[in-house]
Coordinates of C-alpha atoms and ligand atoms in Angstrom, one line a residue:
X1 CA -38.0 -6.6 8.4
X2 CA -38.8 -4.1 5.7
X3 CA -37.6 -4.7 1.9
X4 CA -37.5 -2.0 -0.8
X5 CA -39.7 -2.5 -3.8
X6 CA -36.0 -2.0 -5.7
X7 CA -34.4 -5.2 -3.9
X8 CA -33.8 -8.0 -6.1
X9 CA -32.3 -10.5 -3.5
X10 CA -29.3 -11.0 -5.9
X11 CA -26.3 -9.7 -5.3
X12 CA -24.1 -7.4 -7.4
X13 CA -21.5 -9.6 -9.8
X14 CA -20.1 -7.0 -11.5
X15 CA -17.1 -4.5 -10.1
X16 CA -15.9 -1.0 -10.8
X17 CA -12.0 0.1 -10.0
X18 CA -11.9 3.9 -11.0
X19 CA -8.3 4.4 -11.5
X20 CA -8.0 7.3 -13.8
X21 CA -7.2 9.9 -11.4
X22 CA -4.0 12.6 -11.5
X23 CA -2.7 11.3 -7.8
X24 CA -1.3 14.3 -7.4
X25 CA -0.8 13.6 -3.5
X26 CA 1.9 11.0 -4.5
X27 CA 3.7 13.2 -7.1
X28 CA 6.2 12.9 -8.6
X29 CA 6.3 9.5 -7.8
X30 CA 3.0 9.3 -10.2
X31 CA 4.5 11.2 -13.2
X32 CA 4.9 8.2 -15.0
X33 CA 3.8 5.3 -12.4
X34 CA 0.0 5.1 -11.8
X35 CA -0.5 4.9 -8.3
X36 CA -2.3 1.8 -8.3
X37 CA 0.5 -0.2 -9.4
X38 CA 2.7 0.8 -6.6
X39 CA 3.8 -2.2 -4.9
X40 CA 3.0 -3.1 -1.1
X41 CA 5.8 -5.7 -0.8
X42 CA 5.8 -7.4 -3.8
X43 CA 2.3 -7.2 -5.0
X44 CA 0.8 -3.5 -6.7
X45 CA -2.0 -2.0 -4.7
X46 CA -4.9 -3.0 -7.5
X47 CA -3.9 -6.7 -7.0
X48 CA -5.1 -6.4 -3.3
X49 CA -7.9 -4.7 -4.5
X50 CA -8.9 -7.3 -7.6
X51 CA -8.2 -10.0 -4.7
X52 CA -10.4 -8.4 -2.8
X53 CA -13.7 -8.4 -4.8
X54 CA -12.4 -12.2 -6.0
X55 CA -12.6 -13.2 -2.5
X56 CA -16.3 -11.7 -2.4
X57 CA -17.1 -13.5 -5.7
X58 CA -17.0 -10.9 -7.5
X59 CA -15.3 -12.1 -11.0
X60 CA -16.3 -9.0 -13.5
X61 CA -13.9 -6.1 -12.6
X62 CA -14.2 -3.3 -15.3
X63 CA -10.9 -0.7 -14.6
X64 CA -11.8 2.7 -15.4
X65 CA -8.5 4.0 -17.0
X66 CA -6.7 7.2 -18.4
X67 CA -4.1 8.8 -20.3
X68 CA -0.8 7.0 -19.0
X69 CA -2.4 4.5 -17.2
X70 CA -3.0 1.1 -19.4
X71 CA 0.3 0.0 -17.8
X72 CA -2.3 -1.2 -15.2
X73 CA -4.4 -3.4 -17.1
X74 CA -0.9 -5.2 -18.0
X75 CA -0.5 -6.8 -14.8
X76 CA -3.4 -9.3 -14.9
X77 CA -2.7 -10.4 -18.6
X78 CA -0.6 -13.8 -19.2
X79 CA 3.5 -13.3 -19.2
X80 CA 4.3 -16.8 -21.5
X81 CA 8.2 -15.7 -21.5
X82 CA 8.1 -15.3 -17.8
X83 CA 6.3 -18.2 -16.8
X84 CA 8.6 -20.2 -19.0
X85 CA 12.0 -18.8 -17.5
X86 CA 10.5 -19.3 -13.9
X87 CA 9.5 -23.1 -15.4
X88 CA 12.9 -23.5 -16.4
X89 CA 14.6 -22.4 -12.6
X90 CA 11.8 -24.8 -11.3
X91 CA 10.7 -21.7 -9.1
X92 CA 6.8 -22.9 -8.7
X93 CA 5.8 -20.1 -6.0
X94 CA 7.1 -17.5 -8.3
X95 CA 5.4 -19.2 -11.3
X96 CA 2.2 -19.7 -9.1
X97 CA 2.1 -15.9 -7.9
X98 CA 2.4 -14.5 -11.4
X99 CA 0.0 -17.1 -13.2
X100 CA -2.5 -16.1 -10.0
X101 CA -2.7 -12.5 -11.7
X102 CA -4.5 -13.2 -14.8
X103 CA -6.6 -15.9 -13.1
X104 CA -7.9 -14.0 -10.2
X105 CA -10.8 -12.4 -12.3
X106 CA -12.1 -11.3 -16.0
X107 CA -10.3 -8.0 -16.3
X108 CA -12.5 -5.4 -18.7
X109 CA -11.7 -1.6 -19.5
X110 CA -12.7 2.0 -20.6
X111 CA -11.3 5.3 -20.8
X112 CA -12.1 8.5 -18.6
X113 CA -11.2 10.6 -20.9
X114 CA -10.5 13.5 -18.8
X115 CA -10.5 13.6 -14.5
X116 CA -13.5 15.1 -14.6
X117 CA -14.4 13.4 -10.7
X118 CA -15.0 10.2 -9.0
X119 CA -18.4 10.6 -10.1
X120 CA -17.6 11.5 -13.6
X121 CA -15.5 8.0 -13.4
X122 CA -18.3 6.3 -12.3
X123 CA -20.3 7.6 -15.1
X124 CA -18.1 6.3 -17.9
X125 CA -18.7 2.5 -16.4
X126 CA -22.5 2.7 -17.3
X127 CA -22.8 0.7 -20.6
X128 CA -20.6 -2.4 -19.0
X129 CA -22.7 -2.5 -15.9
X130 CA -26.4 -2.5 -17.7
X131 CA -29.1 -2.3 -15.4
X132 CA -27.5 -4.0 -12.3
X133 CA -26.5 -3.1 -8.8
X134 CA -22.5 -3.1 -8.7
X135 CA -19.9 -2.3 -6.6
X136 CA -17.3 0.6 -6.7
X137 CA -14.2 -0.2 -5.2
X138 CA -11.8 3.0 -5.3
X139 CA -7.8 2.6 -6.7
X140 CA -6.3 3.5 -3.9
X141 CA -7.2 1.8 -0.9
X142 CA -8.2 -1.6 0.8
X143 CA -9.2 -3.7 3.5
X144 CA -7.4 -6.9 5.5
X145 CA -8.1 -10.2 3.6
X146 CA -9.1 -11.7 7.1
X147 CA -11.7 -8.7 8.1
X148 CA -13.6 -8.9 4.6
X149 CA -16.0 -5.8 4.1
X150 CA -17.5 -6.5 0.6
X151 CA -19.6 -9.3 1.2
X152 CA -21.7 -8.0 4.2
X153 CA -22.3 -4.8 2.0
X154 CA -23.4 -6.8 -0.9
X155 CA -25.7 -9.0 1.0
X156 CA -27.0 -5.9 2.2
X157 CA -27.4 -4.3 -1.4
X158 CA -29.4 -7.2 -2.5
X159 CA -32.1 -6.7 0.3
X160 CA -32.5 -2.9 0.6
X161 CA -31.9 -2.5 -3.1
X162 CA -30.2 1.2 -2.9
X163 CA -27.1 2.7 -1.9
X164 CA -25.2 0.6 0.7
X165 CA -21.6 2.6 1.9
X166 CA -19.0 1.7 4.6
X167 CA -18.0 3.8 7.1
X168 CA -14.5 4.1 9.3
X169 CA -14.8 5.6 13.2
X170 CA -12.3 8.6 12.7
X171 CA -11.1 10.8 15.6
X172 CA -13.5 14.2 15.7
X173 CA -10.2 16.3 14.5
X174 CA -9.7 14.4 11.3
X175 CA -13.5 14.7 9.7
X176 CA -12.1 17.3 7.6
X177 CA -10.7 14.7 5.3
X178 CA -13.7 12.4 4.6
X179 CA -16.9 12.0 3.2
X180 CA -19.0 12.4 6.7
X181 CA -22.0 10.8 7.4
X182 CA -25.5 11.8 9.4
X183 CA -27.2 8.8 10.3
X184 CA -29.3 6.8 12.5
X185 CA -30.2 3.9 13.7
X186 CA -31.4 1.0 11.6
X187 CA -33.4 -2.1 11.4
X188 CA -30.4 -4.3 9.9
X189 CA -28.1 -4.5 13.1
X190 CA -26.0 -2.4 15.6
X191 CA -23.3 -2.0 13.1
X192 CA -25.6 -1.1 10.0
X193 CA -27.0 2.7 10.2
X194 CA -29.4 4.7 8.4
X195 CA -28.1 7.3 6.3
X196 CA -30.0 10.5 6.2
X197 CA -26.7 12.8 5.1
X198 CA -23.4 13.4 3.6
X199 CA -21.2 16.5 3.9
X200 CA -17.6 16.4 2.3
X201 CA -14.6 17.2 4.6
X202 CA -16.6 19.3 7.3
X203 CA -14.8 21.0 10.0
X204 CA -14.9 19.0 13.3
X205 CA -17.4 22.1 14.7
X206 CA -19.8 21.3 11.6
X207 CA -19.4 17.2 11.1
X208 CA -22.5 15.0 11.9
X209 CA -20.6 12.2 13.1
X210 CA -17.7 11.2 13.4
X211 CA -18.1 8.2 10.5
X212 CA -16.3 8.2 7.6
X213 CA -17.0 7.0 4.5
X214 CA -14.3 4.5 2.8
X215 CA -13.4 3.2 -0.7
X216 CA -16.0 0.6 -1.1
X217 CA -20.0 1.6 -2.6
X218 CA -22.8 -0.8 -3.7
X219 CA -25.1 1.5 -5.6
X220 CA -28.3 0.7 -7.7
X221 CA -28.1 1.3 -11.7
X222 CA -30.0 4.4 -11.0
X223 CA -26.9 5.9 -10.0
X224 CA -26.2 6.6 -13.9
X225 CA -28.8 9.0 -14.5
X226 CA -28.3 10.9 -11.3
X227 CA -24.7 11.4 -12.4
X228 CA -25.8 12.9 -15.8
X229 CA -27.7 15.5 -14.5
X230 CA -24.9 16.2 -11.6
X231 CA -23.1 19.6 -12.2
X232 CA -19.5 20.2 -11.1
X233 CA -19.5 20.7 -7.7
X234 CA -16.3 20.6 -4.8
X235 CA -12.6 21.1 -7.2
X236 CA -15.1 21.7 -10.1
X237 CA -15.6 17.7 -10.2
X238 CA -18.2 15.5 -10.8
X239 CA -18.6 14.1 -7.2
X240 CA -20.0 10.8 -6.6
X241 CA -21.5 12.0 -3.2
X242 CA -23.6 14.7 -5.1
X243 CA -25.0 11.9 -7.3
X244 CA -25.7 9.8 -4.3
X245 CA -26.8 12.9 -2.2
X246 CA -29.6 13.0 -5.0
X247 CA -31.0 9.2 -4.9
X248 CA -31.1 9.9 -1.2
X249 CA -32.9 12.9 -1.5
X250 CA -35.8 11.0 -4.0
X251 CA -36.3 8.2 -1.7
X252 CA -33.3 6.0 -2.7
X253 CA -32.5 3.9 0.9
X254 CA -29.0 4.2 1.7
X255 CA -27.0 2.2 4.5
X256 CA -23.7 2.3 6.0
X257 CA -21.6 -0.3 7.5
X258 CA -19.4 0.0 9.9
X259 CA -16.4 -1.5 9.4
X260 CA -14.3 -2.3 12.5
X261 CA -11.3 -4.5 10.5
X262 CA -8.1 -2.6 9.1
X263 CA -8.1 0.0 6.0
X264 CA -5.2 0.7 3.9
X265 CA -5.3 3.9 2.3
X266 CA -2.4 4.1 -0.4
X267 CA -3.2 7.1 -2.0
X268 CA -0.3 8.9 0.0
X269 CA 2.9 8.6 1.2
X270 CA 2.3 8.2 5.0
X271 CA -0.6 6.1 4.5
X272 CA 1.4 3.6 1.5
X273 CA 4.5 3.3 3.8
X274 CA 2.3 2.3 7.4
X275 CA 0.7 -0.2 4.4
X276 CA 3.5 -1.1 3.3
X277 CA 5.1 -2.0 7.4
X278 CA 2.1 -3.5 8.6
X279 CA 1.3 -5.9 5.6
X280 CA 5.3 -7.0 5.1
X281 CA 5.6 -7.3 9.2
X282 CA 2.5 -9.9 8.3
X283 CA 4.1 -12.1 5.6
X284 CA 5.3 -15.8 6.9
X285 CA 8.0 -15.5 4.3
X286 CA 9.8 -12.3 5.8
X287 CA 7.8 -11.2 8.4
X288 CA 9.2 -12.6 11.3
X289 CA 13.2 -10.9 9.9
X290 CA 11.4 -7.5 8.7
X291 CA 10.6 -6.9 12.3
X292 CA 13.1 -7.6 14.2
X293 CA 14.8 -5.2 12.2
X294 CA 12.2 -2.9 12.4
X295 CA 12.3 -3.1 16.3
X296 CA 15.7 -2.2 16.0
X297 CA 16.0 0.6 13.7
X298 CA 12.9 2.2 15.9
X299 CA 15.1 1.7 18.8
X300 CA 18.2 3.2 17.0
X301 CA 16.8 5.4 14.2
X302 CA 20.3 6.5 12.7
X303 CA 21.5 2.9 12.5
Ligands
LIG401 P1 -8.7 10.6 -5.4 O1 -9.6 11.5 -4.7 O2 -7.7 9.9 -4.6 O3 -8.0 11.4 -6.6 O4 -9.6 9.6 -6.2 P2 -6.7 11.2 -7.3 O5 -6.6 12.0 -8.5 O6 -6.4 9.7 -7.6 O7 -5.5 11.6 -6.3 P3 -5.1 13.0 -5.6 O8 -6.3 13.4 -4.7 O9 -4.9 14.0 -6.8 O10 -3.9 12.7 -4.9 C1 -10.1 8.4 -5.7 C2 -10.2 7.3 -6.7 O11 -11.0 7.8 -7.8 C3 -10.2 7.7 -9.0 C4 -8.8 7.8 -8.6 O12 -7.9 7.2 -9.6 C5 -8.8 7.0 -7.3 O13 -8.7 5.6 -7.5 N1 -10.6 8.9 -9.9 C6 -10.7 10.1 -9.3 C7 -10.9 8.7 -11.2 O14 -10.9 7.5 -11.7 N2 -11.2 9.8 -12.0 C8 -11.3 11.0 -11.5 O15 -11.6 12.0 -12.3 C9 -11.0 11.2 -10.1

């Protein structure tokens, strides 16, 4: 095995949610209601996404937030009134579930001024993270508790010591809208490639592969510099894949994962409401009722 002169053999601790964007994909729903704090079943989105980088130890989450949007940063603080009513009922579940919020990790925050990109998002994070490798985990989506992602990309980060991505398997028509990778083969397992390209939403005639790239990134602190001298590029944004496309092109290693577990994507309707079925046909609480229902009203759509 090969290490980069970069690789500390620590793993990132710190966590990036950028959250600022306009969602306009979920309008008008997200007029006034940021899109990560729309709820699949009775948690928001960012909870599952705050849960997930707990679960990977990750316990210094810094939201990047925007005009509209502090509503968000809200849900993990302490709620004394409603903890005391809920005291009062003697509902402990309830009382457990809402104290778990503003337990499950040290919440910090800044301003994107403006949606300038993902990128641009990214950028604004630089003087929290310092000089460490971190993780960007993006508002919108995430991944099945039981098929955890984060932790084989951070272990990964902390031995290569550059860019470490996650890739889905998409069907050949769909690569026009992902992030596509060109990649090969590499020394860190059957499910770990080489990344030697990236090309945003290419036709099916012109994609590399047919991998995906998801929500999740473990990039190197070098990442901040690349982004300040990255120009506007696809929508007139700040892209994170330009920045990255950079580090690659200077020698930066970058990795992908292939992850073979379940992805939410809740950053549109059809994607929140399968999210929304497939996690509450999962619950032990209602799961068991939601679906016989289900099965029925598939059988009998008008009833
Ligand atoms: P999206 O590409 O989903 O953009 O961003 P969006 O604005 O949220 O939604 P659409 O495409 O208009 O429907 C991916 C993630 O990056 C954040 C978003 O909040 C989302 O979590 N983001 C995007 C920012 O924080 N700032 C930006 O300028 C752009």
């Amino acid at each position: 095995m090969t290490t980069n002169a970069h690789a500390s053999g620590r793993r990132a601790v710190k966590a990036v949610i950028p959250a600022a964007g306009l969602a306009t994909r979920f309008l008008p729903a997200t007029k006034a209601v940021p899109k990560e704090l729309l709820p699949v079943v009775d948690r928001p989105v960012l909870q599952y996404i705050v849960e997930e980088a707990a679960a990977a130890g990750i316990t210094d989450v810094l939201l990047v937030t925007g005009r509209g949007k502090t509503s968000m940063v809200d849900h993990f603080d302490r709620r004394p009134d409603v903890e005391a009513r809920l005291e009062e009922k003697g509902d402990t579940e309830r009382l457990a579930a809402v104290r778990r919020t503003s337990e499950l990790a040290d919440i910090y925050t800044c301003r994107q001024g403006e949606p300038l990109g993902l990128g641009h998002a990214v950028g604004v994070a630089a003087s929290h993270v310092g000089d460490s490798a971190f993780a960007v985990l993006l508002g919108d989506e995430f991944v099945d508790e039981e098929e955890p992602l984060l932790p084989s990309m951070l272990d990964l980060q902390a031995r290569t010591g550059g860019i470490v991505l996650a890739f889905l398997e998409v069907e050949p028509s769909e690569t026009s809208r992902y992030g596509i990778a060109s990649v090969s083969p590499s020394e860190y397992g059957d499910d770990v490639v080489q990344v030697t390209g990236l090309v945003e939403k290419p036709s099916p005639a012109e994609a590399p592969s047919n991998l995906a790239v998801l929500g999740r990134y473990v990039l190197p602190p070098t990442i901040f510099e690349a982004i300040n001298h990255t120009k506007p590029g696809s929508g007139g944004e700040i892209q994170l894949t330009d920045a990255m496309a950079a580090l690659l092109n200077d020698g930066t290693p970058v990795h992908g994962i292939i992850y073979r577990g379940h992805r939410y994507d809740t950053g549109m309707p059809l994607g929140y409401l399968q999210a929304v079925v497939q996690l509450a046909v999962k619950r032990p609480d209602l799961g068991a009722e939601f679906h016989a229902w289900l099965t029925e009203f598939v059988g009998n759509p008008k009833g």
